[in-house]
Short mmCIF file of C-alpha atoms in Angstrom, two decimals:
data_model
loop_
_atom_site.label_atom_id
_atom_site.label_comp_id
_atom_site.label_asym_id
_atom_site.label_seq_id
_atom_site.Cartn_x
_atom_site.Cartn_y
_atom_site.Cartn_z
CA UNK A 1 -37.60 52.41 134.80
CA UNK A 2 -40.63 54.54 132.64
CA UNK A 3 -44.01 53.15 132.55
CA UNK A 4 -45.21 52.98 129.39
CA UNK A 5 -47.24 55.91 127.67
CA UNK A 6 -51.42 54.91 128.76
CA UNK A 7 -52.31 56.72 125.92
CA UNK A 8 -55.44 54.44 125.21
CA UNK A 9 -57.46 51.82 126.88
CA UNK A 10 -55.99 48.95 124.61
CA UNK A 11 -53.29 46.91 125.55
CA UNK A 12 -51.37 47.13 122.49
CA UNK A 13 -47.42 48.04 123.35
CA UNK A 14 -45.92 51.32 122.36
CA UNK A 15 -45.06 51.87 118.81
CA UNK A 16 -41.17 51.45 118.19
CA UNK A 17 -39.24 54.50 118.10
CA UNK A 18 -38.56 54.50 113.95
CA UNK A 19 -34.43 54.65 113.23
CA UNK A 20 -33.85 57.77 110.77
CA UNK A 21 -31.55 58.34 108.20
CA UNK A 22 -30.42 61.53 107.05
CA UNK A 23 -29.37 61.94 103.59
CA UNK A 24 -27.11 64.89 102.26
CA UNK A 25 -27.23 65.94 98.81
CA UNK A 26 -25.36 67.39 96.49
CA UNK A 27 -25.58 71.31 97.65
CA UNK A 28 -25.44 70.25 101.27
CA UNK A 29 -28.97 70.32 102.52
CA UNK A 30 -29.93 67.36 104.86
CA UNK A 31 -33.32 65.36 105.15
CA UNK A 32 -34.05 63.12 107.50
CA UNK A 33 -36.34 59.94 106.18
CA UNK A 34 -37.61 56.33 107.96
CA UNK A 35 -35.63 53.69 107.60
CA UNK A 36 -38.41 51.79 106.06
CA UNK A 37 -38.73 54.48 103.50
CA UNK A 38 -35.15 54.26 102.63
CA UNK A 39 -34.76 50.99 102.60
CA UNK A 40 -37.24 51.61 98.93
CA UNK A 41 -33.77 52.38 97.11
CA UNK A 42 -31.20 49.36 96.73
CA UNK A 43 -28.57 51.91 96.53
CA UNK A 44 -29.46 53.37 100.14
CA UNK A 45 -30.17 49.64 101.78
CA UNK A 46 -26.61 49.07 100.10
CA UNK A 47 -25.16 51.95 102.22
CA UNK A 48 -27.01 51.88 105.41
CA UNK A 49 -25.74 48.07 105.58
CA UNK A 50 -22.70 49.16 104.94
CA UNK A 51 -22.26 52.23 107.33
CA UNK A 52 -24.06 50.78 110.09
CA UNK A 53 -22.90 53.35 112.76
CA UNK A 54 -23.11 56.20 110.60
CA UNK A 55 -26.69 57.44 110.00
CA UNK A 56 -25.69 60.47 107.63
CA UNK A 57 -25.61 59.29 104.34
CA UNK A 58 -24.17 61.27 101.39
CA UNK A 59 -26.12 61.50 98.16
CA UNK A 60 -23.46 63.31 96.11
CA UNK A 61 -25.64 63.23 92.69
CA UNK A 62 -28.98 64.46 93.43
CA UNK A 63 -29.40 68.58 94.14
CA UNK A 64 -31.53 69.20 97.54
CA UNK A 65 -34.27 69.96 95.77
CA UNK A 66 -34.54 66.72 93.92
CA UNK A 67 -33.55 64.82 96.82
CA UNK A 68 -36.68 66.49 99.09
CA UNK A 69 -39.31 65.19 96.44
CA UNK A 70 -37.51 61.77 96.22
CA UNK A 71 -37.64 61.82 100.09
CA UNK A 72 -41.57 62.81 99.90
CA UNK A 73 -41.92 59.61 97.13
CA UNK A 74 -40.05 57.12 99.53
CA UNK A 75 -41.91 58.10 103.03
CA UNK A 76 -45.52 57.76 101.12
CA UNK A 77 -45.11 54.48 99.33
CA UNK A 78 -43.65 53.15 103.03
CA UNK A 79 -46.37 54.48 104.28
CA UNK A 80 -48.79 51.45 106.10
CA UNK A 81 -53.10 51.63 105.15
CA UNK A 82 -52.79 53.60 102.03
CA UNK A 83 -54.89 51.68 99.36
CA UNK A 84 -53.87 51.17 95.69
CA UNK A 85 -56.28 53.82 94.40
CA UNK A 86 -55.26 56.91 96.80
CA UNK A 87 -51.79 55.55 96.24
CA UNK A 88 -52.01 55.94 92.65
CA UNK A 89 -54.14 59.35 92.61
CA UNK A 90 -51.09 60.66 94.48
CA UNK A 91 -48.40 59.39 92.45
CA UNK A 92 -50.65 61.19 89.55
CA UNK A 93 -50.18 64.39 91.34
CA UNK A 94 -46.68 63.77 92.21
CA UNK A 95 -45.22 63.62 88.80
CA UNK A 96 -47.82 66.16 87.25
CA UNK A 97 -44.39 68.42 86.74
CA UNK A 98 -42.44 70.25 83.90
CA UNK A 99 -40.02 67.86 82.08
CA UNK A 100 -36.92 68.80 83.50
CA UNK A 101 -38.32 67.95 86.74
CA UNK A 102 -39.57 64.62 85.32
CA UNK A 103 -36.08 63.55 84.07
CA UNK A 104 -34.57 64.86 87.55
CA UNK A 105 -36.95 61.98 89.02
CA UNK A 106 -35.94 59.41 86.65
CA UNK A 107 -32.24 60.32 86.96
CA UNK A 108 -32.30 60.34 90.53
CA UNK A 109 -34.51 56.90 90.91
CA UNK A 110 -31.79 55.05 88.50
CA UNK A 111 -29.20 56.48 90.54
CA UNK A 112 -30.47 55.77 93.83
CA UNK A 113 -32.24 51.85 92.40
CA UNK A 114 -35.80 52.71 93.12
CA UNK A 115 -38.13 50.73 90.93
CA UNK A 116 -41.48 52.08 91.79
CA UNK A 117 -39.89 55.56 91.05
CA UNK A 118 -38.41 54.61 88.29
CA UNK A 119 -41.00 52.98 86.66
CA UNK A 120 -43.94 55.65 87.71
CA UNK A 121 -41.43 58.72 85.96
CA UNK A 122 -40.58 56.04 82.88
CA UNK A 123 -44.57 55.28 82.05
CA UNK A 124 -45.19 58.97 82.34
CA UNK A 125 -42.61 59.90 79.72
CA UNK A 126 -43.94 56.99 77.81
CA UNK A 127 -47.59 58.67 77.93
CA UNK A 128 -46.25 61.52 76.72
CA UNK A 129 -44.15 60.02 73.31
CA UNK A 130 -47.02 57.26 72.77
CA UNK A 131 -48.69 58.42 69.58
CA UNK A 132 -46.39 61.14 68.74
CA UNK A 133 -43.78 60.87 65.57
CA UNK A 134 -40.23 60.71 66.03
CA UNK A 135 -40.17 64.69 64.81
CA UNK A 136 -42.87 65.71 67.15
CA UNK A 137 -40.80 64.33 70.22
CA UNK A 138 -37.63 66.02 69.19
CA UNK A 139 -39.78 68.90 69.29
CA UNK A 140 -41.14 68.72 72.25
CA UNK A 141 -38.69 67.43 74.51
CA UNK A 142 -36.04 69.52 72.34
CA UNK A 143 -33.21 66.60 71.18
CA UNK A 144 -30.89 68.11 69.15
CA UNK A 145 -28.98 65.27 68.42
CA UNK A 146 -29.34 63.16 65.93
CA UNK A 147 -27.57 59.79 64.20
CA UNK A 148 -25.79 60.69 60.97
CA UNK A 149 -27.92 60.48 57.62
CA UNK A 150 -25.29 56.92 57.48
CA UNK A 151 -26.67 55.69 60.80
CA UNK A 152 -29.88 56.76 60.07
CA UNK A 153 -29.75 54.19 56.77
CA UNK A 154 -28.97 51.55 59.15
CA UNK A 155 -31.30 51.71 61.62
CA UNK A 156 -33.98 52.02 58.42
CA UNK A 157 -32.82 48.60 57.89
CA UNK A 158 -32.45 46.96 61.40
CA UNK A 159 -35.93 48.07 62.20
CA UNK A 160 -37.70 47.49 59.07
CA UNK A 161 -39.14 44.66 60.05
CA UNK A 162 -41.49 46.54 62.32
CA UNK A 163 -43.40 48.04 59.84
CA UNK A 164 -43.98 45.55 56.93
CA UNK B 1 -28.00 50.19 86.04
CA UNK B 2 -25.20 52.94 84.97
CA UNK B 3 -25.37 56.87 85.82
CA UNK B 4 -22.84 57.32 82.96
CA UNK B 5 -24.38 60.17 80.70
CA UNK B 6 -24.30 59.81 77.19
CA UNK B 7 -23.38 62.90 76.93
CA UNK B 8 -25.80 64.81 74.64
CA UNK B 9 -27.05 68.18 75.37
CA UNK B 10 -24.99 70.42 72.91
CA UNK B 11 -27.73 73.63 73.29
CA UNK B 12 -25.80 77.00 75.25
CA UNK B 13 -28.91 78.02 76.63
CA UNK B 14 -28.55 75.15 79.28
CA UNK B 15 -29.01 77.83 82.33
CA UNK B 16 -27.76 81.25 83.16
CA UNK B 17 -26.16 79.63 86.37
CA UNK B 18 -23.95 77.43 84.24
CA UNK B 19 -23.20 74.91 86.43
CA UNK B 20 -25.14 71.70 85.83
CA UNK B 21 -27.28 71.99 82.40
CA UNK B 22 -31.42 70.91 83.39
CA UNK B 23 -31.41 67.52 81.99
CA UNK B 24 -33.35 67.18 78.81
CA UNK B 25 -34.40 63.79 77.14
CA UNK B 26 -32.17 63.35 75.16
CA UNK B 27 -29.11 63.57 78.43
CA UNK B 28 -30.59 61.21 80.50
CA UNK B 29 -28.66 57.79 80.41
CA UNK B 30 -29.22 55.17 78.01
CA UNK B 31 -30.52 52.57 80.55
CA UNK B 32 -33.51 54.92 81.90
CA UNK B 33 -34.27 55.49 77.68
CA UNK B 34 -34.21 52.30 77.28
CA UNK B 35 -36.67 51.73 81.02
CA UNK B 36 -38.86 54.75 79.03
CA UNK B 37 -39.18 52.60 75.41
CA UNK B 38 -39.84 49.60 77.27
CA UNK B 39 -43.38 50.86 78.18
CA UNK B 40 -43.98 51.72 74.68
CA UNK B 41 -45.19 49.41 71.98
CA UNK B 42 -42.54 47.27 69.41
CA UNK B 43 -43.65 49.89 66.45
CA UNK B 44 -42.77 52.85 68.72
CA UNK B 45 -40.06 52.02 70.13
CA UNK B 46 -38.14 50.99 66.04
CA UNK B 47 -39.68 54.41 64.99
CA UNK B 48 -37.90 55.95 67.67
CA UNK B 49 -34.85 54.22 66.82
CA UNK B 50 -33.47 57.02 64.80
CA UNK B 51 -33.95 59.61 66.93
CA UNK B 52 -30.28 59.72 68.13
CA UNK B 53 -27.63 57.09 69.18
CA UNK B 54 -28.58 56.85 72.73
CA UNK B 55 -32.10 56.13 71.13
CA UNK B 56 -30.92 53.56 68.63
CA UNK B 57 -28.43 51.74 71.33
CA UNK B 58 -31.84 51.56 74.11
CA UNK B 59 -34.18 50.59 71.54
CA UNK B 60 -31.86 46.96 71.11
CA UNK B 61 -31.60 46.60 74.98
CA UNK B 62 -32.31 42.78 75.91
CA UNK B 63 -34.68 43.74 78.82
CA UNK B 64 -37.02 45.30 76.67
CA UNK B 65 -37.50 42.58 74.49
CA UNK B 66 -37.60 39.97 77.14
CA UNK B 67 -40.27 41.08 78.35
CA UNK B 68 -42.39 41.55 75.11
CA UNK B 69 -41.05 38.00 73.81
CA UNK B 70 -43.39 34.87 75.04
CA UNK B 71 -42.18 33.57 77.85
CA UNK B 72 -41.33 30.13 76.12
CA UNK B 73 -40.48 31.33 73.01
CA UNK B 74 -37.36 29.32 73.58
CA UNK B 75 -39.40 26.26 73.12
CA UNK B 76 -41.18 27.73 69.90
CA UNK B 77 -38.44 28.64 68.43
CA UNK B 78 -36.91 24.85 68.67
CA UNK B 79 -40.27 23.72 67.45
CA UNK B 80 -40.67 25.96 64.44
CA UNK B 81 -37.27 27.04 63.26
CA UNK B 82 -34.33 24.86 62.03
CA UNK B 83 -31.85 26.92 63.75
CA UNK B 84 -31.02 26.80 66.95
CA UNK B 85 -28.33 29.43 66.80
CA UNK B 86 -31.33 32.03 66.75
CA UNK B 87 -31.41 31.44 70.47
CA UNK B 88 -27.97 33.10 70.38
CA UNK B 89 -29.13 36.36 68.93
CA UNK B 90 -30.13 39.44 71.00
CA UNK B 91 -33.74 39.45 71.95
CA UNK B 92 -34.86 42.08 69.72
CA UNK B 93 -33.67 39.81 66.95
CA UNK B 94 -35.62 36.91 68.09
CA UNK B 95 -38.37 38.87 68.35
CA UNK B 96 -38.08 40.04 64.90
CA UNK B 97 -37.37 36.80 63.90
CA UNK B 98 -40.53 35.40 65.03
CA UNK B 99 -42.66 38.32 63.78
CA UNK B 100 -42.43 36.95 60.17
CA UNK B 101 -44.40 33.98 59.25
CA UNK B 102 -42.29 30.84 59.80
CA UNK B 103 -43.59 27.51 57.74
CA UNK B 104 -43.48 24.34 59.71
CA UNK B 105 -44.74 20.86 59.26
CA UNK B 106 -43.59 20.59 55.71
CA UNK B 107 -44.95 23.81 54.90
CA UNK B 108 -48.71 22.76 55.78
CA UNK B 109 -48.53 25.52 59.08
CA UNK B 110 -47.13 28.99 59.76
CA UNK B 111 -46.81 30.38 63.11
CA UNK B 112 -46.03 33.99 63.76
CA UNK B 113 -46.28 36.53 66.80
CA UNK B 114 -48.27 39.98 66.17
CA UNK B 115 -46.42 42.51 66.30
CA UNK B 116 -48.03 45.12 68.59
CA UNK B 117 -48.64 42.27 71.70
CA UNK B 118 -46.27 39.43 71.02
CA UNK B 119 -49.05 37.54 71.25
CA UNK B 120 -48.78 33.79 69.08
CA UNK B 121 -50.70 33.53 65.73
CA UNK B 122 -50.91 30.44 64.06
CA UNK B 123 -52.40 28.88 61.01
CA UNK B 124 -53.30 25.60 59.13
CA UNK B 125 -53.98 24.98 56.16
CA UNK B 126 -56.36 23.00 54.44
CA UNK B 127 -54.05 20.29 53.79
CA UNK B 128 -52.90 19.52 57.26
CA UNK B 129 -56.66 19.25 57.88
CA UNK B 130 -58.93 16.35 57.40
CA UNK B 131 -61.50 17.07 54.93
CA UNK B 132 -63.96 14.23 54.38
CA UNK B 133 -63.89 13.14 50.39
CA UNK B 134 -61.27 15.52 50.12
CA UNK B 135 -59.84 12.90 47.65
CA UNK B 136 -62.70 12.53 45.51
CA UNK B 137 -62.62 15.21 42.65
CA UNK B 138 -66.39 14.94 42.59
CA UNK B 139 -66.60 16.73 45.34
CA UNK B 140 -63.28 18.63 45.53
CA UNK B 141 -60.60 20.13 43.84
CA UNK B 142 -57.53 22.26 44.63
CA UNK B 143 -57.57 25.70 43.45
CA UNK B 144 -54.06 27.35 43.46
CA UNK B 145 -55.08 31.53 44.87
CA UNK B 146 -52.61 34.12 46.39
CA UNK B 147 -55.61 34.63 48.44
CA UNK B 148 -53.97 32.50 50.86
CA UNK B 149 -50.71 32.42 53.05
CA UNK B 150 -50.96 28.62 51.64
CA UNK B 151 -51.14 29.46 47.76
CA UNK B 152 -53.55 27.14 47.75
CA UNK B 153 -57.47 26.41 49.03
CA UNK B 154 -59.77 23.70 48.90
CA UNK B 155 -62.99 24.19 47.19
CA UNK B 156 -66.27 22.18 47.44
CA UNK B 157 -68.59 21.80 44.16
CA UNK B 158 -71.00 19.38 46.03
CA UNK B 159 -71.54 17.06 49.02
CA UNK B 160 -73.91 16.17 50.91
CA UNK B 161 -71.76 15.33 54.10
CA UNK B 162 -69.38 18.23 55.01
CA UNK B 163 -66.96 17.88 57.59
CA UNK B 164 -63.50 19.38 58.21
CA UNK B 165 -61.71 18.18 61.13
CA UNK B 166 -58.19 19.10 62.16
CA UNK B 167 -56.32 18.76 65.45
CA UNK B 168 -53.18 20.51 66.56
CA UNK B 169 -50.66 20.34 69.63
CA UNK B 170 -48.46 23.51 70.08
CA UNK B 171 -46.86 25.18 73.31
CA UNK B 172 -48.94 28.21 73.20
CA UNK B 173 -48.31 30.68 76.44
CA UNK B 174 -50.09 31.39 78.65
CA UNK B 175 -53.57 33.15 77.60
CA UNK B 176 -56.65 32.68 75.70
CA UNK B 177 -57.20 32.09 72.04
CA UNK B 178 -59.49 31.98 69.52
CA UNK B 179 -60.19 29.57 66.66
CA UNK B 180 -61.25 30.95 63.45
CA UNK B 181 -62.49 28.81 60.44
CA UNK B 182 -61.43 31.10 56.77
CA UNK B 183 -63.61 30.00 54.38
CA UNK B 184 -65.15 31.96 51.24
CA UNK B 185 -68.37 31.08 49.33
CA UNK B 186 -67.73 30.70 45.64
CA UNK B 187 -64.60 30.83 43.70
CA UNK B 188 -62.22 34.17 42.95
CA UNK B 189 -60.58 34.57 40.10
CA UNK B 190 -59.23 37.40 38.29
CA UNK B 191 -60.19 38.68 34.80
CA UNK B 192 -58.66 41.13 33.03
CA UNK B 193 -56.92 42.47 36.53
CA UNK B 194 -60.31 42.45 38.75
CA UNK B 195 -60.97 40.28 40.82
CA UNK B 196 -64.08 38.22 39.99
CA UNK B 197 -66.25 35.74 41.97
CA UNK B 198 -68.11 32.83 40.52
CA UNK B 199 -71.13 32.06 42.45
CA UNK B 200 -72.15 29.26 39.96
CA UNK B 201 -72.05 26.26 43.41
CA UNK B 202 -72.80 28.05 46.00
CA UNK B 203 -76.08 26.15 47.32
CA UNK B 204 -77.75 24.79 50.77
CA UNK B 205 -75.84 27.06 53.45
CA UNK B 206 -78.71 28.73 53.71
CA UNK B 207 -80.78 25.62 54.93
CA UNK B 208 -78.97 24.75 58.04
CA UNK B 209 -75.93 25.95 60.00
CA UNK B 210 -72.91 24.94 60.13
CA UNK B 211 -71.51 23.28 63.28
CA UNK B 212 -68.25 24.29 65.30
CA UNK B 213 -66.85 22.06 67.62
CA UNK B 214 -63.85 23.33 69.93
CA UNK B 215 -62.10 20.65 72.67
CA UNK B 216 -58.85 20.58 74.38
CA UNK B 217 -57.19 18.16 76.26
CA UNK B 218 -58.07 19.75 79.35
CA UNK B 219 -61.39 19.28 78.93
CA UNK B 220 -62.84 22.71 77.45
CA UNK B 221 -64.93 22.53 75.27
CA UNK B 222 -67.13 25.05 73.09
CA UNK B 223 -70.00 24.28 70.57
CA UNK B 224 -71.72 26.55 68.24
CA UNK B 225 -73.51 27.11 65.38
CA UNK B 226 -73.80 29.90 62.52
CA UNK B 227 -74.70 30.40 58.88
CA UNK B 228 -72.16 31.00 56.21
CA UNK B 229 -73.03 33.77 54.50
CA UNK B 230 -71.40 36.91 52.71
CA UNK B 231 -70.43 35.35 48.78
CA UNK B 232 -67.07 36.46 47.51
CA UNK B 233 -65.39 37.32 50.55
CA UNK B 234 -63.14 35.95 52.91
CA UNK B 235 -65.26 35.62 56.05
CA UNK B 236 -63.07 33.88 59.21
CA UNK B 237 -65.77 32.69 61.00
CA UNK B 238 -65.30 32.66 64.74
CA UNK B 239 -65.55 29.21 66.40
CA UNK B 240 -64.83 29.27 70.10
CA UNK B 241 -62.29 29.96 72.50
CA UNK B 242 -59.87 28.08 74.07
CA UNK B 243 -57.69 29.23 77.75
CA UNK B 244 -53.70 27.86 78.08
CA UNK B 245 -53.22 28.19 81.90
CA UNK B 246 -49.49 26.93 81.87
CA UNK B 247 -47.23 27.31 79.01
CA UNK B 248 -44.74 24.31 80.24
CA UNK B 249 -46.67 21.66 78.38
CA UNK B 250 -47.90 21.75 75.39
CA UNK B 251 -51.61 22.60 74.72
CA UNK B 252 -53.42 19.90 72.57
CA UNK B 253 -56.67 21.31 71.00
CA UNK B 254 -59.37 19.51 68.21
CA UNK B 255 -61.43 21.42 66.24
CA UNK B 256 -64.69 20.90 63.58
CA UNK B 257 -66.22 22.20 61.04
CA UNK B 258 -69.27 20.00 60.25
CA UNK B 259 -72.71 20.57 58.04
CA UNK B 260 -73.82 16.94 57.77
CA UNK B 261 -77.91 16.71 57.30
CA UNK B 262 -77.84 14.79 54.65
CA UNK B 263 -81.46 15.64 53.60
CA UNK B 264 -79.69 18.38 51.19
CA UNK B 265 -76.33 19.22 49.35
CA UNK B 266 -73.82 22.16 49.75
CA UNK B 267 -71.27 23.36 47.55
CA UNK B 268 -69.34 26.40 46.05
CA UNK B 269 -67.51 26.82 49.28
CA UNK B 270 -63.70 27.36 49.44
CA UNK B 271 -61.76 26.53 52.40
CA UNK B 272 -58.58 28.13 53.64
CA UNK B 273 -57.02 27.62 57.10
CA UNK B 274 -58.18 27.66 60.42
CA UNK B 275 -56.28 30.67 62.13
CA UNK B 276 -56.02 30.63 66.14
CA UNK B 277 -54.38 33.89 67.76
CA UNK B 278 -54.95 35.64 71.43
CA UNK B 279 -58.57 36.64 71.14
CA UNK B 280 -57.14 40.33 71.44
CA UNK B 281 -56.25 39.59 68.18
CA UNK B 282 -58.95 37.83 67.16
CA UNK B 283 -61.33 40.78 68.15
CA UNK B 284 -59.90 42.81 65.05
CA UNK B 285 -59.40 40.20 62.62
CA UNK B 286 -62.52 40.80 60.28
CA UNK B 287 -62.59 44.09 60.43
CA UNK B 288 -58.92 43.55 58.34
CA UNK B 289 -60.02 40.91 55.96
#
């Protein structure tokens, strides 16, 4: 039978050994996160319920690259003692990327069911349309479709209510 | 929440590995453009309607609406429209639907939402008010004007006690509103295409102050005071607030516009509605008129 670690003075019982999950994406790589972190994406707490033995979980949509920074997202908004402000100064820095990037989040949190993510990659794209006309935005995120100069006529219509 | 992709980018230069293109805007799924719009404002997100069909189908999702609607609009819209089967319609329709101004109360009150916050405006007009000697064309007289939402104002020649009182019970949501009083001293008309004001009753405002008087049924209550000033313009003068903590019952609010020292008359004074919207609103509202 082991004693327990006397690593301090206090009486307060050893920490829990925390269950891991590793994830596999798309190109193969593996990353191992919490269980609590995981448990941040429906789609995950879906699977882990369901493979209960199994702690490998493939993520067949999401690259390895994608999948690290998702990984990264999860672990620090499980994390315990991190205030609101710090919290959000890091989220900040943690979607301060190119575009592409941005939409891999977004894709990736819809996929995968994780609101915070979701929501933090959504507002950002939002920051960046507010204020900006419809041309400007196919511009800069470079749409190149477009609704037929008939659809076009009907969504003049349907939405003309917004600007009398 | 679908991963299906809409299935837009059409541009070659996707990637010299070939394999999966970097997702632009306008590939990622119509749900997370529709999560995107939802953060932007109504007038964004119809501009952005016509930006392409994944745009156009995300800008009608029900979420997005939902959540900009009031949350008992279901219970304004039974109170203030005659058709019930507006309930049926998607939520962007609603909302448009209660954008315009809709005339209740035999036409004596219009309720609307602003656009930008979905936030409730509502008027009354004079004639759902109760204007002391409003009767008596000694003192007052209709003037028909399509200076008002109401075509028509009340305007004062002379009296020596003025008092408008009105009272009002509507399920407002949640929030806090303020009561505006839109009055104008002397009469507009036009001549010859400009528009003209005739000062020719405007007397005693400048003596003493008029009196506001704000209550609800919940026991708030506001009092205040001002001059009315500013001939030949619309002036909504800003009587009080008022805070709806629950929007399951109906908030009941009284309200008073009083100048009644008798020791001197008042006249050439038209009076228009009493306007109440979230004081977000309110904030901008004279800086418009």
């Amino acid at each position: 039978m082991s004693s327990p670690p006397s690593a301090s003075a206090s009486s307060s019982p050893p920490p829990c050994p925390k269950k891991m999950i590793t994830l596999r994406s798309s190109d193969g790589a593996t990353f191992e996160i919490e269980e609590t972190a995981a448990l941040q994406s429906k789609t995950l707490e879906n699977m882990i319920h369901e493979n209960c033995a199994s702690t490998l979980i493939p993520v067949p949509n999401i690259t390895g690259e994608v999948l690290a920074r998702v990984v990264e997202f999860c672990s620090k908004h499980a994390e315990a003692g991190v205030d609101d402000e710090s919290l959000g100064a890091w989220d900040e820095e943690f979607v301060a990327v190119d575009h592409t990037t941005l939409f891999d989040y977004i894709r990736a949190a819809n996929f995968l069911e994780i609101p915070t993510l979701l929501d933090l990659g959504c507002q950002t794209v939002a920051d960046m349309i507010k204020g900006k006309t419809p041309d400007e935005i196919k511009k800069t995120f470079k749409i190149t479709t477009a609704c037929t100069p008939e659809e076009e006529e009907e969504v003049r219509g349907e939405n003309q209510w917004a600007f009398e | 929440m679908g991963s299906s992709f809409s299935g837009f980018s059409s541009d070659s230069d996707a990637d010299g590995d070939g394999a999966l293109a970097k997702p632009r805007l306008g590939d990622i799924p119509e749900s997370c453009v529709a999560a995107v719009l939802m953060h932007l404002d109504p007038t964004q997100i119809c501009s952005l309607a016509r930006l392409n069909r994944a745009f156009r189908g995300a800008s009608s999702a029900d979420f997005i609406w939902e959540a900009k609607l009031p949350e008992n609009y279901g219970t304004i819209v039974e109170k203030v429209l005659d058709e019930p089967k507006v309930l049926n319609l998607g939520k962007k329709e609603i909302y448009a639907r209660l954008c315009r101004p809709n005339s209740f109360d035999g036409g004596t009150k219009e309720v609307w939402l602003d656009k930008r916050t979905g936030g409730v405006c509502l008027s009354i007009s004079f004639k759902a008010l109760m204007i002391t000697g409003i009767d008596d064309r000694r003192y007052w007289n209709h003037i028909s004007t399509e200076e008002s939402r109401f075509h028509s104002v009340a305007y004062l020649q002379q009296i020596w006690w003025f008092e408008v009182d009105g009272e009002l019970e509507f399920p407002f949501p949640t929030g806090t509103y303020s009561v505006f009083f839109r009055v104008q001293l002397g009469k507009s008309t036009k001549r010859l295409g400009r528009r003209v004001c005739n000062p020719e009753h405007v007397h005693g405002w400048d003596i003493k102050p008029v009196h506001f008087q704000l209550t609800t049924s919940d026991g708030q209550r506001v009092a205040s005071h001002c001059h009315v000033d500013n001939p030949g313009n619309w002036i909504h003068y800003h009587m009080g607030d008022f805070v709806v903590g629950k929007s399951d019952t109906s908030t009941k609010i009284n309200f008073s516009m009083t100048q009644i020292d008798c020791t001197h008359t008042k006249g050439g004074l038209c009076v228009d509605c009493v306007l109440i919207c979230p004081s977000s609103v309110g904030k901008l509202i004279n800086s418009l008129s």
